[in-house]
Short mmCIF file of C-alpha atoms and ligand atoms in Angstrom, two decimals:
data_model
loop_
_atom_site.label_atom_id
_atom_site.label_comp_id
_atom_site.label_asym_id
_atom_site.label_seq_id
_atom_site.Cartn_x
_atom_site.Cartn_y
_atom_site.Cartn_z
CA MET A 9 25.91 -0.06 -12.23
CA SER A 10 22.25 0.39 -11.91
CA THR A 11 20.43 1.36 -8.90
CA TYR A 12 17.29 -0.34 -8.48
CA ILE A 13 13.82 1.17 -6.91
CA PHE A 14 11.39 -0.49 -5.22
CA GLY A 15 8.11 -0.63 -3.23
CA HIS A 16 6.92 -2.93 -0.44
CA THR A 17 5.90 -7.04 -0.75
CA ASN A 18 2.34 -7.88 -2.26
CA PRO A 19 2.84 -4.53 -3.80
CA ASP A 20 -0.04 -2.03 -4.30
CA SER A 21 -0.27 0.63 -6.92
CA ASP A 22 1.66 3.45 -4.71
CA SER A 23 4.54 0.77 -4.40
CA ILE A 24 4.67 -0.13 -8.10
CA VAL A 25 4.27 3.89 -9.85
CA GLY A 26 6.48 4.60 -6.61
CA ALA A 27 9.12 2.51 -8.35
CA ILE A 28 8.30 4.28 -11.65
CA SER A 29 8.17 7.86 -10.98
CA LEU A 30 10.97 8.33 -8.26
CA ALA A 31 13.28 6.13 -11.11
CA TYR A 32 12.18 8.49 -13.53
CA LEU A 33 13.16 11.18 -11.10
CA LYS A 34 16.13 9.84 -10.44
CA ASN A 35 17.50 9.14 -13.81
CA GLN A 36 17.25 13.04 -15.10
CA LEU A 37 19.22 13.95 -12.04
CA GLY A 38 22.14 11.49 -13.25
CA GLU A 39 21.71 8.46 -11.07
CA GLU A 40 20.52 5.49 -13.28
CA CYS A 41 17.81 3.87 -11.42
CA ILE A 42 15.45 0.91 -12.78
CA ALA A 43 12.17 0.41 -11.20
CA THR A 44 11.22 -3.05 -9.87
CA ARG A 45 8.86 -4.79 -7.95
CA GLN A 46 8.83 -7.74 -5.31
CA GLY A 47 5.69 -9.17 -6.19
CA ASP A 48 2.71 -9.38 -8.83
CA ILE A 49 0.43 -6.48 -9.37
CA SER A 50 -2.96 -5.89 -8.62
CA PRO A 51 -5.91 -5.84 -10.90
CA GLU A 52 -5.92 -1.92 -9.80
CA THR A 53 -2.33 -1.04 -11.14
CA GLU A 54 -3.11 -3.29 -14.19
CA PHE A 55 -5.69 -0.62 -14.82
CA ILE A 56 -3.60 2.57 -14.09
CA LEU A 57 -0.49 1.09 -15.77
CA ASN A 58 -2.18 0.61 -19.29
CA LYS A 59 -4.16 3.46 -18.94
CA PHE A 60 -1.08 5.53 -18.61
CA ASN A 61 1.16 3.49 -21.37
CA ALA A 62 3.48 2.29 -19.15
CA ASP A 63 5.60 -1.23 -18.74
CA THR A 64 5.12 -3.08 -15.66
CA PRO A 65 8.35 -3.00 -13.57
CA GLU A 66 10.75 -6.16 -13.73
CA LEU A 67 9.87 -8.98 -11.11
CA LYS A 68 13.19 -8.92 -8.75
CA THR A 69 13.12 -10.28 -4.98
CA SER A 70 17.04 -10.85 -4.61
CA TYR A 71 18.81 -7.35 -3.76
CA ALA A 72 22.54 -9.05 -2.19
CA GLY A 73 24.96 -6.46 -3.19
CA GLU A 74 22.86 -4.19 -5.03
CA GLU A 75 22.70 -0.59 -4.11
CA VAL A 76 18.54 0.28 -3.77
CA TYR A 77 16.30 2.92 -2.92
CA ILE A 78 13.48 1.51 -1.21
CA VAL A 79 9.76 3.12 -1.64
CA ASP A 80 6.30 3.04 0.58
CA PHE A 81 7.87 0.88 3.47
CA SER A 82 10.75 0.94 5.76
CA ASP A 83 9.96 -2.74 7.50
CA LEU A 84 12.12 -5.69 7.66
CA ALA A 85 9.05 -7.69 7.46
CA GLN A 86 7.93 -6.28 3.66
CA ALA A 87 11.15 -6.20 2.14
CA PRO A 88 13.55 -8.69 0.15
CA LYS A 89 14.44 -11.20 3.03
CA ASP A 90 18.26 -10.33 1.58
CA ILE A 91 18.02 -6.58 2.29
CA LYS A 92 20.75 -6.93 4.62
CA GLU A 93 22.75 -7.33 2.37
CA ALA A 94 21.64 -4.61 -0.04
CA THR A 95 23.31 -0.57 0.01
CA ILE A 96 19.81 1.22 0.72
CA LEU A 97 20.50 4.71 -0.92
CA GLY A 98 17.62 6.01 0.40
CA ILE A 99 14.03 5.66 1.95
CA VAL A 100 10.71 7.32 0.34
CA ASP A 101 7.82 6.44 2.55
CA HIS A 102 4.71 8.01 4.08
CA HIS A 103 4.37 5.18 7.29
CA LYS A 104 5.52 4.71 10.66
CA LEU A 105 9.23 4.33 10.78
CA GLY A 106 10.04 0.67 10.50
CA ASP A 107 12.83 -1.61 11.34
CA ILE A 108 15.13 -1.49 8.61
CA THR A 109 18.60 0.20 9.55
CA THR A 110 21.77 1.24 7.08
CA ASN A 111 25.13 0.92 7.98
CA THR A 112 25.88 4.21 5.21
CA PRO A 113 24.25 7.34 5.23
CA LEU A 114 21.25 7.66 3.70
CA GLU A 115 18.68 10.14 1.62
CA CYS A 116 15.24 10.22 3.93
CA TRP A 117 12.12 11.39 2.27
CA ILE A 118 9.05 10.28 4.86
CA ARG A 119 6.25 12.35 5.97
CA PRO A 120 2.72 11.76 7.26
CA ILE A 121 1.06 12.25 4.20
CA GLY A 122 -1.60 10.23 2.35
CA CYS A 123 1.04 8.86 -0.26
CA SER A 124 4.25 8.05 -0.45
CA ASN A 125 3.68 9.65 -4.48
CA THR A 126 3.27 12.97 -2.95
CA VAL A 127 6.25 13.01 -1.30
CA ILE A 128 7.78 12.18 -4.90
CA TYR A 129 5.79 14.93 -6.20
CA GLU A 130 7.66 17.38 -3.94
CA MET A 131 10.51 15.80 -4.68
CA TYR A 132 10.03 16.47 -8.09
CA LYS A 133 9.77 20.23 -7.04
CA ALA A 134 12.34 20.27 -4.84
CA TYR A 135 14.67 19.16 -7.64
CA ASP A 136 12.47 21.12 -10.42
CA VAL A 137 12.41 18.33 -12.44
CA GLU A 138 9.48 18.43 -14.75
CA ILE A 139 6.84 15.46 -14.87
CA PRO A 140 6.37 13.72 -18.17
CA LYS A 141 2.39 13.57 -18.76
CA ASP A 142 1.20 9.87 -17.88
CA ILE A 143 3.97 9.61 -15.20
CA ALA A 144 1.74 12.49 -13.71
CA GLY A 145 -1.12 10.38 -14.60
CA MET A 146 -0.18 7.25 -12.50
CA MET A 147 1.43 9.39 -9.92
CA MET A 148 -2.46 10.69 -9.55
CA CYS A 149 -4.30 7.73 -9.29
CA ALA A 150 -1.76 6.52 -6.80
CA ILE A 151 -2.37 9.23 -4.48
CA LEU A 152 -6.43 8.78 -5.11
CA SER A 153 -5.83 4.77 -4.16
CA ASP A 154 -4.04 5.36 -1.14
CA THR A 155 -6.34 8.34 -0.04
CA VAL A 156 -9.54 6.14 -1.11
CA ILE A 157 -10.09 9.13 -3.21
CA PHE A 158 -9.43 11.61 0.12
CA LYS A 159 -11.83 9.99 1.95
CA SER A 160 -8.97 8.19 4.26
CA PRO A 161 -8.19 9.91 7.52
CA THR A 162 -4.38 9.71 6.29
CA CYS A 163 -5.30 12.37 3.39
CA THR A 164 -3.58 15.86 3.83
CA LYS A 165 -4.30 18.61 2.03
CA VAL A 166 -0.69 18.19 0.21
CA ASP A 167 -1.91 15.28 -1.56
CA THR A 168 -5.41 17.02 -2.22
CA LYS A 169 -2.99 20.01 -4.01
CA ALA A 170 -0.79 17.14 -5.02
CA VAL A 171 -3.77 15.38 -7.13
CA LYS A 172 -5.24 19.00 -8.87
CA GLU A 173 -2.07 19.93 -10.12
CA LEU A 174 -0.79 16.70 -11.26
CA SER A 175 -4.35 16.36 -13.17
CA ILE A 176 -3.60 19.55 -15.09
CA ILE A 177 -0.19 18.17 -16.03
CA ALA A 178 -1.84 14.71 -16.86
CA GLU A 179 -5.12 16.92 -18.70
CA ILE A 180 -7.61 14.53 -16.75
CA GLU A 181 -10.73 16.48 -16.37
CA ASP A 182 -12.14 14.63 -13.67
CA TYR A 183 -10.12 12.99 -11.28
CA LYS A 184 -12.85 11.70 -8.97
CA VAL A 185 -14.36 10.26 -11.92
CA LEU A 186 -11.02 8.17 -12.99
CA GLY A 187 -10.85 7.52 -9.01
CA MET A 188 -13.90 5.66 -8.98
CA GLU A 189 -13.15 3.75 -12.27
CA MET A 190 -10.31 2.49 -10.44
CA PHE A 191 -11.84 1.32 -7.46
CA ILE A 192 -14.41 0.15 -9.62
CA VAL A 193 -11.99 -2.39 -10.66
CA LYS A 194 -10.38 -3.16 -7.46
CA SER A 195 -13.90 -4.34 -6.41
CA ALA A 196 -13.90 -7.21 -9.15
CA VAL A 197 -13.26 -10.22 -7.17
CA GLY A 198 -14.88 -12.70 -8.45
CA ASN A 199 -12.63 -14.92 -9.98
CA ALA A 200 -9.55 -14.30 -7.60
CA THR A 201 -9.48 -17.37 -5.35
CA PRO A 202 -9.34 -16.90 -2.22
CA ARG A 203 -5.29 -17.06 -1.51
CA GLU A 204 -5.15 -13.62 -4.26
CA LEU A 205 -7.58 -11.94 -1.82
CA THR A 206 -6.62 -12.41 1.54
CA THR A 207 -3.01 -11.18 0.21
CA ARG A 208 -3.33 -8.96 -2.73
CA ASP A 209 -2.84 -6.18 -0.01
CA TYR A 210 -1.42 -8.07 2.70
CA LYS A 211 1.59 -6.84 5.29
CA GLU A 212 2.78 -8.55 8.09
CA PHE A 213 3.98 -6.34 11.23
CA SER A 214 6.30 -7.71 14.34
CA MET A 215 3.99 -6.62 17.54
CA GLY A 216 6.30 -7.22 20.41
CA GLU A 217 7.64 -10.86 20.29
CA SER A 218 4.46 -11.66 18.11
CA LYS A 219 3.49 -11.07 14.25
CA VAL A 220 0.28 -10.02 12.73
CA GLY A 221 -0.88 -9.81 9.55
CA ILE A 222 -3.19 -7.66 8.50
CA GLY A 223 -4.80 -7.63 4.93
CA GLN A 224 -7.53 -5.10 3.24
CA LEU A 225 -9.61 -4.99 0.61
CA GLU A 226 -11.14 -1.88 -0.70
CA VAL A 227 -14.11 -2.35 -2.74
CA VAL A 228 -17.73 -0.01 -3.61
CA ASP A 229 -20.13 -2.67 -2.28
CA LEU A 230 -19.28 -5.60 0.69
CA SER A 231 -21.92 -7.64 -1.06
CA VAL A 232 -19.37 -9.02 -2.98
CA PHE A 233 -18.01 -10.93 -0.60
CA ASP A 234 -21.11 -12.42 0.81
CA GLU A 235 -20.42 -15.83 -0.78
CA LYS A 236 -16.63 -15.71 0.22
CA LYS A 237 -16.42 -15.46 4.10
CA ASP A 238 -16.32 -18.85 4.96
CA ALA A 239 -13.68 -19.36 1.81
CA LEU A 240 -11.69 -16.31 3.22
CA PHE A 241 -11.65 -17.36 7.26
CA GLU A 242 -10.44 -20.53 6.04
CA ASP A 243 -7.08 -18.86 4.06
CA MET A 244 -6.73 -16.32 6.70
CA GLN A 245 -6.84 -19.45 9.45
CA LYS A 246 -3.98 -21.03 6.83
CA LEU A 247 -1.96 -18.02 6.36
CA LYS A 248 -1.85 -18.04 10.61
CA ASP A 249 -0.67 -21.48 10.47
CA GLU A 250 1.99 -21.10 7.98
CA GLY A 251 3.49 -17.86 9.47
CA GLY A 252 3.09 -19.02 13.12
CA LEU A 253 1.37 -15.92 13.02
CA HIS A 254 -0.28 -14.22 16.43
CA SER A 255 -3.07 -13.31 14.34
CA VAL A 256 -4.54 -12.53 10.99
CA LEU A 257 -6.96 -9.81 10.31
CA LEU A 258 -8.31 -8.94 6.92
CA LEU A 259 -10.29 -5.43 6.33
CA LEU A 260 -13.18 -5.85 3.98
CA THR A 261 -13.51 -2.10 3.34
CA ASP A 262 -16.55 -0.54 2.03
CA ILE A 263 -15.74 2.84 0.23
CA MET A 264 -18.72 4.18 0.04
CA LYS A 265 -20.65 3.51 3.44
CA GLU A 266 -16.99 4.71 4.52
CA GLY A 267 -16.02 1.70 7.48
CA SER A 268 -14.93 -1.83 7.33
CA GLN A 269 -15.87 -5.31 8.25
CA LEU A 270 -13.17 -6.83 10.52
CA LEU A 271 -12.87 -10.58 10.21
CA VAL A 272 -10.29 -12.15 12.88
CA ILE A 273 -8.31 -15.24 13.05
CA SER A 274 -6.41 -14.41 15.95
CA ASP A 275 -4.87 -16.71 19.48
CA ASP A 276 -6.42 -13.90 21.41
CA ASN A 277 -9.58 -12.51 20.69
CA THR A 278 -9.67 -9.90 23.44
CA LYS A 279 -6.73 -8.27 22.03
CA ILE A 280 -8.24 -7.28 18.95
CA GLU A 281 -11.72 -6.38 21.28
CA ASP A 282 -9.82 -4.28 23.70
CA ALA A 283 -7.55 -2.14 20.63
CA PHE A 284 -10.81 -1.56 18.65
CA LYS A 285 -13.27 -1.29 21.68
CA CYS A 286 -15.82 -3.41 19.86
CA ILE A 287 -17.28 -7.61 20.15
CA LEU A 288 -16.25 -9.87 17.75
CA GLN A 289 -19.53 -11.26 16.89
CA ASN A 290 -18.49 -15.06 14.25
CA ARG A 291 -14.96 -13.48 14.47
CA GLN A 292 -15.83 -10.28 12.51
CA VAL A 293 -17.15 -6.49 13.40
CA TRP A 294 -17.91 -3.67 11.61
CA LEU A 295 -15.57 -0.78 12.28
CA ASP A 296 -17.89 2.53 11.44
CA GLY A 297 -15.54 4.95 9.97
CA VAL A 298 -12.29 3.09 10.03
CA LEU A 299 -10.72 2.98 6.16
CA SER A 300 -7.01 2.93 7.12
CA ARG A 301 -4.69 0.15 8.39
CA LYS A 302 -1.62 2.27 9.09
CA LYS A 303 -3.78 5.21 11.06
CA GLN A 304 -6.74 3.02 12.73
CA ILE A 305 -5.59 -0.24 12.74
CA VAL A 306 -1.77 -0.98 13.64
CA PRO A 307 -1.52 1.83 16.09
CA PHE A 308 -4.28 0.57 18.48
CA LEU A 309 -3.03 -2.46 18.36
CA GLN A 310 0.55 -2.61 18.68
CA PRO A 311 0.49 -1.11 22.16
CA LEU A 312 -1.11 -4.20 23.04
CA PHE A 313 1.56 -6.53 22.50
MG1 MG B 8 1.82 0.59 -0.08
MG1 MG B 9 1.40 4.38 0.39
MG1 MG B 10 -3.89 1.02 1.00
#
């Protein structure tokens, strides 16, 4: 019997690479584990997997009766629909603790740092397992992605140290150059449909009795959205209607200017304005310095519900 390891729905690079890097570690420790994913990979993740010669984990959305480790989330809203019928052996994460519970004792590695792959890096050290060159390269990229090349307020010294050490194993001379290359790939939104863009990095959160969807697109220049905003708003409205959501937010993050244009479709705009002490104009506002959904958006919104 195998155990499956996977990250959240709408997987980002941390979720995909985390499944791969944790599965390798567990296999080295004698636990037969398979990395899987809950959804399509992003262009950024594709770039990372190609660069470091890795296969895309297999798509698997149902886990009833299986044993699993979950990576990069602990919220039911980001889990497979039948997660309650699976046995969760462990959680490796760097978000707020979600609403997933277990019936049996579990292994838990949750730290308030920049990336799940940094937590996994610490696990490799704790178990004294050597990280293969290509896996080190992927883990390094996942950390650079989640921390926005160290610019995000979620980034800690543990993350920067991990990137430096992983870059040596991966034999990457200038990790910041590779990080920028990755974000340029991420910024190419040209041919994507509005739905692909609104859900590329999209999470739903239970807030009080309501559900709120929050998407984020990180690019090197916001002008790529100039012609797309109307279509994005239209699709956000559809997402809201389809999911019976209270609000759908989309952060268009400019990683060079270090801030985000927040687009809002909501039943109650004043909640959003109160949370971020701002006034919406044409359903949007620039939030200077805001790069992180988990640290600068969710904690301010949640208490208002
Ligand atoms: Mg993630
Ligand atoms: Mg992450
Ligand atoms: Mg992110």
